Amino acid sequence: MQGLMMDVPMLLSRLIDYAADHHGETEVISRQINGRVERSNWRALRSRSKQLAKSLLAAGFNSDTHFSSLTWNTINHLEVFYGVLGIGSPLHTLNPRLTVNDLCYMIELMADTVCFYDADTQALAEEIDRNTDSIRQWIYLDEGEALPATSLRKYCSLSALKDGVDDQFEWPVFDERDAATVCFTSGTTGRPKGVAYSHRSLTLCAMNMTMVDMYGSARNGELVCAMPIAPIFHANGWMMPFSAPMNGHKLVLPGRDFSSAGVVELMAQEGVTIAGAVPTVWSDIMAKADSSETSLPSLSTALVAGTAIPEKLFDLLEGRGIGVRTTWGMTEVPGATRASLPPTAGETNKADIRKIALSRQGRVGFQADLRIVDEEGNCLTHDGIASGILQVRGPIVAARYVGESEDQAVQWLDTGDIATIYPDSTIQIVDRAKDVIKSGGEWISSPQLEAAAASHPAVNLAAAVAAPHPRWQERPFLLCTLNANQEVSADALRQHMAQTLAKWWLPEDIKFIEEMPLTATGKINKMRLRQLYVQASILEEKG
């Protein structure tokens, strides 16, 4: 016997309809590319999105058209999200921080033919246009200014496209498994790989990201003011463009200005209650808040992912009354763990709670099954002792990448992380498989090395990579940037690290560098560090 419930597809147009119909006056705030702060609400955003959808169909585009966007976290971009996805077309969010070569590769792989761009990305769009014939229509996301002169071969402005078109439009109904957004990994291990999310998976993921204990706190939806500091092209801005309308949250978009000054200003001005970013970005935000004496009284939750949070940053946030919530996910599976503490944590002292928050990356979430396996694929016990390759499956997990055939789909996605899973369902990322330092047959955890180094007051950022060794096969090579007007010698830093690390873990080689290379998503770019320092030194030795 089958169930007798209505078969209504999970489409993202239902999210914007819900927000407009039931939270219509809740604000959507955006710092635009020109620096102006635009104030709108969910009802007005749906109107704009419907007008765009109707305009695109009138211009001859349809659900078979592959759209892309080369822009930032603005309300114009959100309008494009719901307008394009609403007609059943996929939207490929391009990362303006990547190289033209990679961007052209992704555009051609996706067969994108239409691209939205803005004043900040116009020069990049022109360079792309010179290097690929794929994009046949460029649409400029204007903000009241005249269309600037450009070398693009075919272009128009968003306002011109919508001119004379009203918002009287009914969203079409189609298969919930159709592609919605497409986000590419940043390509730190080779060519970027495309993850094609479906309407169904994004709806489920947004639901997953707003379960009552996802962030370890629960509030009336309209009392939440969310800011996705992570760019929208990175895993859909950590799902906030979808979870916010689903729950009636106020949404604040930082636009192009991801500077700590710009973010702090918007946080204070708009009463942001929850924001998500990687630790390096949070460090900059807190430094700016301190130097400008900005209190940020509304900010109650700092969502942290991407890498383990340093102790100093944790203490700084908690000292301001901002609850740190750590979670784990990746482009292929956003929000796989929830950030709440295990039930027993409430019975322990603050030191134990701090230890859990610093060492674990959340608890297993509902929409993603997690397991650890050994190198032969045998499942390991979730006992808090065994560590192995972290694998994940579920309705919000990518089965294969754009351009891959159906027979390349996987039943369990190999994340590339080495993890331990505890009986209370918390997980600890021990290392990245590609970042594991295996010395004399024993693993050395690069995150623990980095945390020990970063705990020194002179150290700003620390990164540990494997360097070849004639006897031990590999030894850790530590690279650090220092805080302004601070100094420390390699020997002194090594002595400091020896307080918490085994002696054989300590790096013989420590190098202080002026600037730490970061990926497009704000993580330390270890592939680049290997190229600059490890591989270069090997070539130099070979002469």
XYZ file of C-alpha atoms in Angstrom:
543
model
C 0.000 0.000 0.000
C 1.301 3.447 -0.920
C 0.809 6.576 1.115
C -2.053 8.854 0.169
C -0.323 12.194 0.646
C -0.192 14.878 -2.052
C 2.772 14.558 -4.381
C 3.926 18.194 -4.279
C 7.552 18.603 -5.438
C 10.140 20.258 -3.206
C 10.966 23.290 -5.345
C 12.922 26.323 -4.183
C 10.191 28.643 -5.455
C 8.143 27.393 -2.491
C 10.730 28.934 -0.137
C 10.443 32.434 -1.544
C 6.647 32.089 -1.714
C 6.504 31.062 1.935
C 8.737 33.945 3.023
C 6.778 36.486 0.962
C 3.344 35.230 2.082
C 4.060 34.734 5.783
C 7.116 36.882 6.566
C 6.735 39.484 3.860
C 7.822 42.492 5.928
C 10.922 40.792 7.342
C 13.914 42.663 6.014
C 16.517 41.607 3.475
C 19.511 43.943 3.719
C 22.347 44.174 1.228
C 25.452 46.240 0.799
C 25.548 46.736 -2.939
C 28.635 46.809 -5.157
C 28.570 50.609 -5.166
C 28.728 50.612 -1.351
C 25.130 51.691 -0.796
C 23.104 49.686 1.713
C 19.800 48.614 0.159
C 16.849 47.747 2.381
C 14.158 45.433 1.094
C 12.003 42.548 2.360
C 10.929 39.057 1.326
C 7.736 40.237 -0.384
C 9.605 42.713 -2.565
C 12.298 40.170 -3.354
C 9.724 37.692 -4.639
C 8.242 40.411 -6.816
C 11.662 41.163 -8.304
C 12.415 37.467 -8.797
C 9.107 36.846 -10.575
C 9.682 39.860 -12.794
C 13.120 38.512 -13.718
C 11.760 35.008 -14.362
C 9.084 36.379 -16.665
C 11.648 38.582 -18.431
C 14.018 35.666 -19.050
C 11.274 33.580 -20.637
C 10.169 36.555 -22.754
C 13.768 36.961 -23.966
C 13.771 33.396 -25.289
C 15.531 31.637 -22.443
C 13.996 28.560 -20.817
C 14.630 25.684 -18.433
C 17.207 24.239 -20.841
C 19.334 27.396 -20.642
C 22.424 27.109 -18.459
C 22.887 30.306 -16.466
C 25.923 31.380 -14.477
C 26.609 34.279 -12.113
C 29.882 36.130 -11.587
C 29.014 38.321 -8.641
C 28.941 38.652 -4.864
C 26.543 38.459 -1.895
C 24.069 41.152 -2.948
C 20.306 41.388 -3.180
C 20.656 41.423 -6.978
C 22.341 38.027 -6.749
C 19.538 36.732 -4.513
C 17.014 37.956 -7.086
C 18.914 36.024 -9.756
C 18.898 32.929 -7.526
C 15.148 32.769 -7.194
C 14.355 34.108 -10.674
C 16.549 31.573 -12.480
C 15.838 28.604 -10.226
C 12.145 29.426 -10.318
C 11.889 28.659 -14.041
C 13.719 25.356 -13.599
C 17.113 26.403 -14.956
C 20.381 25.540 -13.201
C 22.456 28.440 -11.858
C 26.211 27.985 -11.791
C 27.726 30.373 -9.234
C 31.210 31.295 -10.456
C 33.931 32.177 -7.969
C 35.525 35.518 -8.970
C 38.606 34.630 -6.925
C 39.608 31.797 -9.232
C 41.802 32.088 -12.316
C 40.383 32.863 -15.757
C 41.691 29.502 -16.913
C 39.707 27.653 -14.238
C 36.602 29.798 -14.776
C 36.609 29.117 -18.515
C 37.088 25.415 -17.834
C 34.052 25.380 -15.540
C 31.901 27.457 -17.894
C 32.652 25.148 -20.819
C 32.146 22.017 -18.735
C 28.737 23.325 -17.683
C 27.935 24.625 -21.181
C 26.879 27.955 -19.669
C 25.483 30.381 -22.225
C 24.224 33.282 -20.060
C 26.168 35.003 -17.290
C 25.182 37.717 -14.799
C 28.018 40.060 -13.769
C 28.493 43.349 -11.906
C 30.671 46.461 -11.829
C 33.315 44.743 -9.715
C 33.594 41.659 -11.952
C 33.268 43.379 -15.341
C 37.001 43.307 -16.085
C 37.066 39.605 -15.224
C 34.005 38.991 -17.399
C 35.739 40.698 -20.314
C 38.795 38.499 -19.857
C 36.601 35.397 -19.777
C 34.808 36.579 -22.899
C 38.145 36.809 -24.714
C 39.015 33.234 -23.758
C 35.802 31.312 -24.381
C 32.901 31.526 -26.826
C 30.527 29.713 -24.481
C 28.808 32.776 -22.988
C 26.518 34.241 -25.623
C 24.690 36.749 -23.393
C 26.096 38.804 -20.520
C 23.619 40.520 -18.160
C 24.912 43.431 -16.089
C 23.514 43.651 -12.544
C 23.125 47.411 -12.468
C 22.378 49.399 -9.333
C 20.876 52.534 -10.836
C 23.928 53.554 -12.867
C 24.239 53.685 -16.631
C 25.545 50.620 -18.428
C 29.345 51.076 -18.505
C 31.346 50.751 -21.685
C 32.643 47.241 -22.188
C 34.384 44.989 -24.668
C 31.881 42.164 -24.067
C 30.462 40.897 -27.328
C 26.785 40.760 -26.315
C 25.440 42.326 -23.166
C 22.519 44.181 -21.611
C 21.586 45.469 -18.181
C 19.260 43.741 -15.748
C 16.958 46.773 -15.628
C 16.754 46.889 -19.445
C 15.930 43.182 -19.569
C 13.075 43.692 -17.088
C 11.840 46.990 -18.502
C 8.076 46.924 -19.103
C 7.640 43.455 -17.567
C 5.389 43.012 -14.523
C 5.568 40.429 -11.741
C 2.338 38.590 -12.597
C 3.835 35.170 -12.965
C 3.101 31.639 -11.769
C 6.104 29.529 -10.937
C 6.233 26.432 -13.163
C 6.147 22.956 -11.632
C 8.832 20.442 -12.580
C 10.800 17.508 -11.180
C 12.286 18.235 -7.750
C 15.354 16.234 -8.768
C 16.250 18.719 -11.519
C 19.524 20.579 -11.034
C 19.289 23.847 -9.130
C 22.566 25.508 -8.136
C 25.997 24.273 -9.201
C 29.002 25.057 -6.987
C 32.558 24.011 -7.781
C 35.213 23.005 -5.304
C 38.111 25.457 -5.194
C 40.491 23.151 -7.009
C 43.239 22.858 -4.398
C 43.900 19.256 -5.447
C 43.583 19.708 -9.212
C 40.852 20.973 -11.504
C 37.734 22.276 -9.722
C 34.914 19.739 -9.488
C 31.274 20.702 -9.953
C 28.575 19.740 -7.461
C 25.050 19.954 -8.930
C 22.481 20.342 -6.165
C 18.859 19.426 -6.883
C 15.817 21.394 -5.684
C 15.020 18.452 -3.429
C 18.493 18.245 -1.897
C 18.673 22.004 -1.243
C 15.246 22.025 0.390
C 16.234 19.094 2.601
C 19.604 20.689 3.344
C 17.967 23.992 4.346
C 15.637 22.037 6.632
C 18.618 20.189 8.060
C 20.503 23.443 8.666
C 17.600 24.842 10.703
C 16.740 21.894 12.911
C 16.198 23.027 16.473
C 19.675 22.008 17.681
C 21.689 22.612 14.504
C 23.402 25.634 16.067
C 22.888 24.623 19.670
C 20.173 27.247 20.223
C 16.567 27.836 19.252
C 14.724 31.130 18.718
C 11.601 32.385 17.021
C 12.576 32.558 13.344
C 11.836 36.258 12.959
C 14.177 37.085 15.842
C 17.117 35.640 13.922
C 19.216 37.942 11.766
C 21.585 35.850 9.650
C 24.665 36.963 7.739
C 26.399 34.564 5.327
C 29.965 35.869 5.351
C 30.937 32.875 3.232
C 30.348 33.935 -0.403
C 27.245 32.574 -2.102
C 29.407 30.793 -4.669
C 30.848 28.719 -1.797
C 28.306 25.971 -1.009
C 25.423 28.428 -1.496
C 26.590 30.780 1.258
C 26.362 27.952 3.790
C 22.690 27.562 2.770
C 21.548 30.826 4.377
C 19.903 32.158 1.169
C 17.572 29.139 1.494
C 17.321 28.603 5.244
C 16.539 32.291 5.899
C 13.309 32.486 3.836
C 12.300 29.013 5.043
C 12.313 30.302 8.628
C 11.417 33.952 8.156
C 14.872 35.150 9.190
C 16.124 38.621 8.481
C 18.998 38.246 6.009
C 22.003 40.563 5.748
C 24.277 40.296 2.710
C 27.745 41.917 2.814
C 27.907 42.421 -0.951
C 31.446 42.692 -2.313
C 32.822 44.169 0.885
C 34.094 41.209 2.887
C 36.566 43.432 4.728
C 36.482 43.147 8.502
C 35.510 46.829 8.725
C 32.587 46.405 6.340
C 31.348 43.228 8.002
C 31.603 44.639 11.542
C 29.758 47.786 10.491
C 26.853 45.792 9.025
C 26.744 43.422 11.994
C 26.382 46.309 14.429
C 24.043 48.359 12.230
C 21.601 45.536 11.410
C 21.688 43.572 14.657
C 23.098 40.351 13.199
C 22.492 37.439 15.595
C 24.245 34.611 13.723
C 27.010 34.646 11.122
C 29.103 31.948 9.510
C 32.755 32.114 8.459
C 36.052 30.243 8.574
C 38.398 30.949 11.539
C 40.734 33.268 9.617
C 37.800 35.552 8.794
C 36.487 35.454 12.371
C 39.951 36.436 13.626
C 39.934 39.520 11.399
C 36.390 40.422 12.464
C 37.206 40.223 16.161
C 40.430 42.200 15.707
C 38.487 44.950 13.947
C 35.714 44.922 16.552
C 38.344 45.346 19.273
C 40.283 48.100 17.518
C 37.106 50.043 16.712
C 35.602 49.345 20.146
C 32.457 47.878 18.557
C 30.525 45.719 21.028
C 28.274 43.668 18.673
C 25.679 43.081 21.416
C 23.227 41.258 19.129
C 25.696 38.654 17.850
C 24.943 35.499 19.824
C 26.273 32.736 17.576
C 29.504 32.441 15.609
C 29.224 29.496 13.242
C 32.690 28.145 12.481
C 33.666 25.564 9.869
C 36.443 24.860 7.395
C 39.126 24.132 9.978
C 39.528 23.806 13.737
C 39.120 27.020 15.701
C 42.256 28.257 17.555
C 41.988 28.510 21.342
C 42.713 32.241 21.350
C 39.869 32.943 18.939
C 37.472 30.691 20.863
C 38.249 32.507 24.107
C 37.934 35.908 22.436
C 34.472 35.111 21.042
C 33.216 33.454 24.220
C 34.611 36.355 26.256
C 32.297 38.662 24.320
C 29.314 36.427 25.076
C 29.281 35.023 21.524
C 28.622 31.298 21.493
C 31.012 29.369 19.244
C 29.309 26.644 17.212
C 31.606 24.373 15.229
C 30.340 22.180 12.424
C 31.664 20.178 9.495
C 30.690 20.011 5.855
C 32.051 20.463 2.375
C 30.848 21.625 -1.026
C 29.682 18.083 -1.712
C 27.699 17.878 1.541
C 26.908 21.193 3.282
C 26.087 20.995 6.965
C 26.676 17.296 7.565
C 27.028 17.801 11.318
C 25.025 19.863 13.777
C 26.795 22.200 16.147
C 25.045 21.337 19.390
C 26.983 19.798 22.275
C 26.206 16.223 23.371
C 23.679 15.886 26.255
C 26.400 14.933 28.734
C 28.214 18.228 28.101
C 25.608 20.027 30.165
C 26.667 17.974 33.174
C 30.359 18.842 32.866
C 32.299 21.952 33.802
C 33.182 24.792 31.466
C 36.661 23.403 30.864
C 35.214 20.168 29.483
C 32.703 22.038 27.330
C 35.556 24.177 25.995
C 37.592 21.058 25.221
C 34.726 19.507 23.255
C 34.104 22.699 21.293
C 37.778 23.055 20.423
C 38.462 19.456 19.472
C 35.223 18.270 17.841
C 33.414 19.370 14.682
C 29.803 18.883 15.720
C 27.533 15.852 15.948
C 26.247 13.627 13.151
C 23.218 15.283 11.506
C 20.002 13.648 10.313
C 20.386 14.078 6.543
C 23.927 12.713 6.328
C 25.103 9.292 7.476
C 28.757 9.318 8.550
C 31.130 6.397 8.991
C 34.874 5.792 9.176
C 36.702 3.021 7.322
C 40.238 1.706 7.122
C 42.340 1.637 3.928
C 40.639 -1.615 2.864
C 37.173 -0.131 3.306
C 36.335 -1.987 6.530
C 34.041 -0.071 8.870
C 35.615 1.056 12.134
C 33.955 1.383 15.525
C 32.596 4.740 16.664
C 34.360 4.431 19.995
C 36.264 7.712 20.147
C 39.533 5.829 19.681
C 39.647 4.456 16.134
C 40.385 6.897 13.330
C 39.868 6.306 9.640
C 38.743 7.728 6.340
C 35.497 9.670 6.794
C 32.723 8.710 4.371
C 29.227 10.153 4.040
C 25.972 9.376 2.246
C 22.451 10.784 2.224
C 19.952 12.895 0.255
C 22.112 16.029 0.592
C 25.338 14.335 -0.565
C 26.782 14.539 -4.087
C 26.837 11.152 -5.809
C 29.096 12.291 -8.662
C 30.536 15.446 -10.173
C 29.526 17.439 -13.223
C 30.856 15.751 -16.343
C 31.123 12.307 -14.766
C 29.106 9.357 -16.056
C 26.412 7.551 -14.070
C 28.662 4.559 -13.480
C 31.044 6.875 -11.596
C 28.396 7.583 -8.946
C 29.349 6.433 -5.449
C 27.265 4.880 -2.686
C 29.473 6.491 -0.026
C 31.368 9.725 -0.697
C 35.007 9.587 0.379
C 35.560 12.993 1.989
C 39.354 12.884 2.111
C 39.233 13.550 5.859
C 40.640 11.316 8.561
C 38.211 11.322 11.494
C 37.251 9.780 14.802
C 33.582 9.353 15.706
C 32.650 9.181 19.393
C 29.820 7.211 21.033
C 27.957 10.484 21.697
C 27.930 11.097 17.865
C 30.468 13.924 17.979
C 33.169 13.771 15.337
C 36.760 14.928 15.363
C 38.608 15.637 12.145
C 42.066 14.228 12.814
C 43.554 15.318 9.505
C 43.036 15.644 5.796
C 44.131 12.460 4.041
C 46.260 14.518 1.674
C 47.693 16.504 4.616
C 48.561 13.533 6.789
C 52.198 13.541 7.880
C 53.311 9.940 8.210
C 56.654 9.809 9.970
C 58.255 6.409 10.476
C 54.892 4.746 9.876
C 53.121 6.891 12.495
C 50.676 9.692 11.805
C 51.338 13.226 12.982
C 48.254 15.435 13.078
C 48.829 18.695 11.216
C 45.830 20.433 12.928
C 47.340 19.712 16.345
C 50.739 20.996 15.229
C 49.103 24.144 13.883
C 47.029 24.662 17.034
C 50.121 24.321 19.238
C 52.026 26.863 17.136
C 49.091 29.283 16.868
C 48.713 29.288 20.664
C 51.957 31.290 20.906
C 51.056 34.999 21.262
C 53.437 36.024 18.462
C 51.972 33.648 15.878
C 49.098 34.711 13.640
C 48.648 31.747 11.275
C 50.387 28.378 11.201
C 50.399 25.600 8.609
C 52.093 22.206 8.805
C 52.881 20.188 5.669
C 54.829 17.004 5.048
C 58.412 17.276 3.822
C 60.402 14.256 2.524
C 62.943 12.772 4.936
C 65.654 10.198 4.135
C 65.060 8.132 7.264
C 61.512 8.819 8.440
C 59.967 9.171 4.946
C 58.195 12.368 6.031
C 58.681 15.002 8.712
C 56.528 18.039 9.535
C 57.507 21.368 8.008
C 55.908 24.328 9.816
C 55.251 27.698 8.183
C 54.016 30.656 10.227
C 53.024 34.284 9.867
C 53.539 36.564 12.874
C 51.314 39.175 14.438
C 52.266 42.806 13.869
C 55.280 43.947 15.895
C 55.796 40.435 17.292
C 58.854 38.213 17.087
C 59.729 34.656 18.085
C 62.612 32.403 17.134
C 62.186 28.903 15.738
C 63.747 27.430 18.880
C 61.473 29.412 21.185
C 58.394 28.395 19.222
C 59.489 24.768 19.259
C 59.910 24.920 23.053
C 56.437 26.417 23.367
C 54.938 23.626 21.251
C 56.764 20.997 23.316
C 54.500 21.852 26.248
C 51.565 20.119 24.530
C 53.102 17.860 21.855
C 55.191 14.721 21.843
C 58.837 15.441 21.195
C 58.942 13.383 18.007
C 56.080 15.457 16.596
C 58.037 18.716 16.789
C 59.104 20.113 13.398
C 62.830 20.430 12.758
C 62.083 22.983 10.047
C 60.143 26.151 10.911
C 59.935 29.020 8.452
C 58.414 32.444 9.064
C 56.768 33.914 5.981
C 55.296 37.329 5.224
C 51.912 36.156 3.935
C 49.995 32.903 4.213
C 48.468 31.824 0.881
C 44.726 31.206 1.194
C 42.258 29.402 -1.045
C 39.297 31.182 -2.604
C 37.219 30.154 0.416
C 39.632 31.513 3.032
C 41.355 28.261 3.998
C 45.125 27.919 4.096
C 46.262 26.759 0.651
C 48.545 23.867 1.491
C 49.000 22.860 -2.113
C 50.476 26.303 -2.771
C 52.685 26.044 0.330
C 54.072 22.743 -0.929
C 54.777 24.292 -4.313
C 56.437 27.377 -2.856
C 58.516 25.797 -0.126
C 58.634 21.988 -0.153
C 58.873 21.251 -3.879
C 61.044 24.299 -4.474
C 63.564 23.192 -1.842
C 63.682 19.673 -3.318
C 64.435 21.058 -6.768
C 67.066 23.367 -5.283
C 68.788 20.461 -3.537
C 68.848 18.462 -6.777
C 70.528 21.450 -8.354
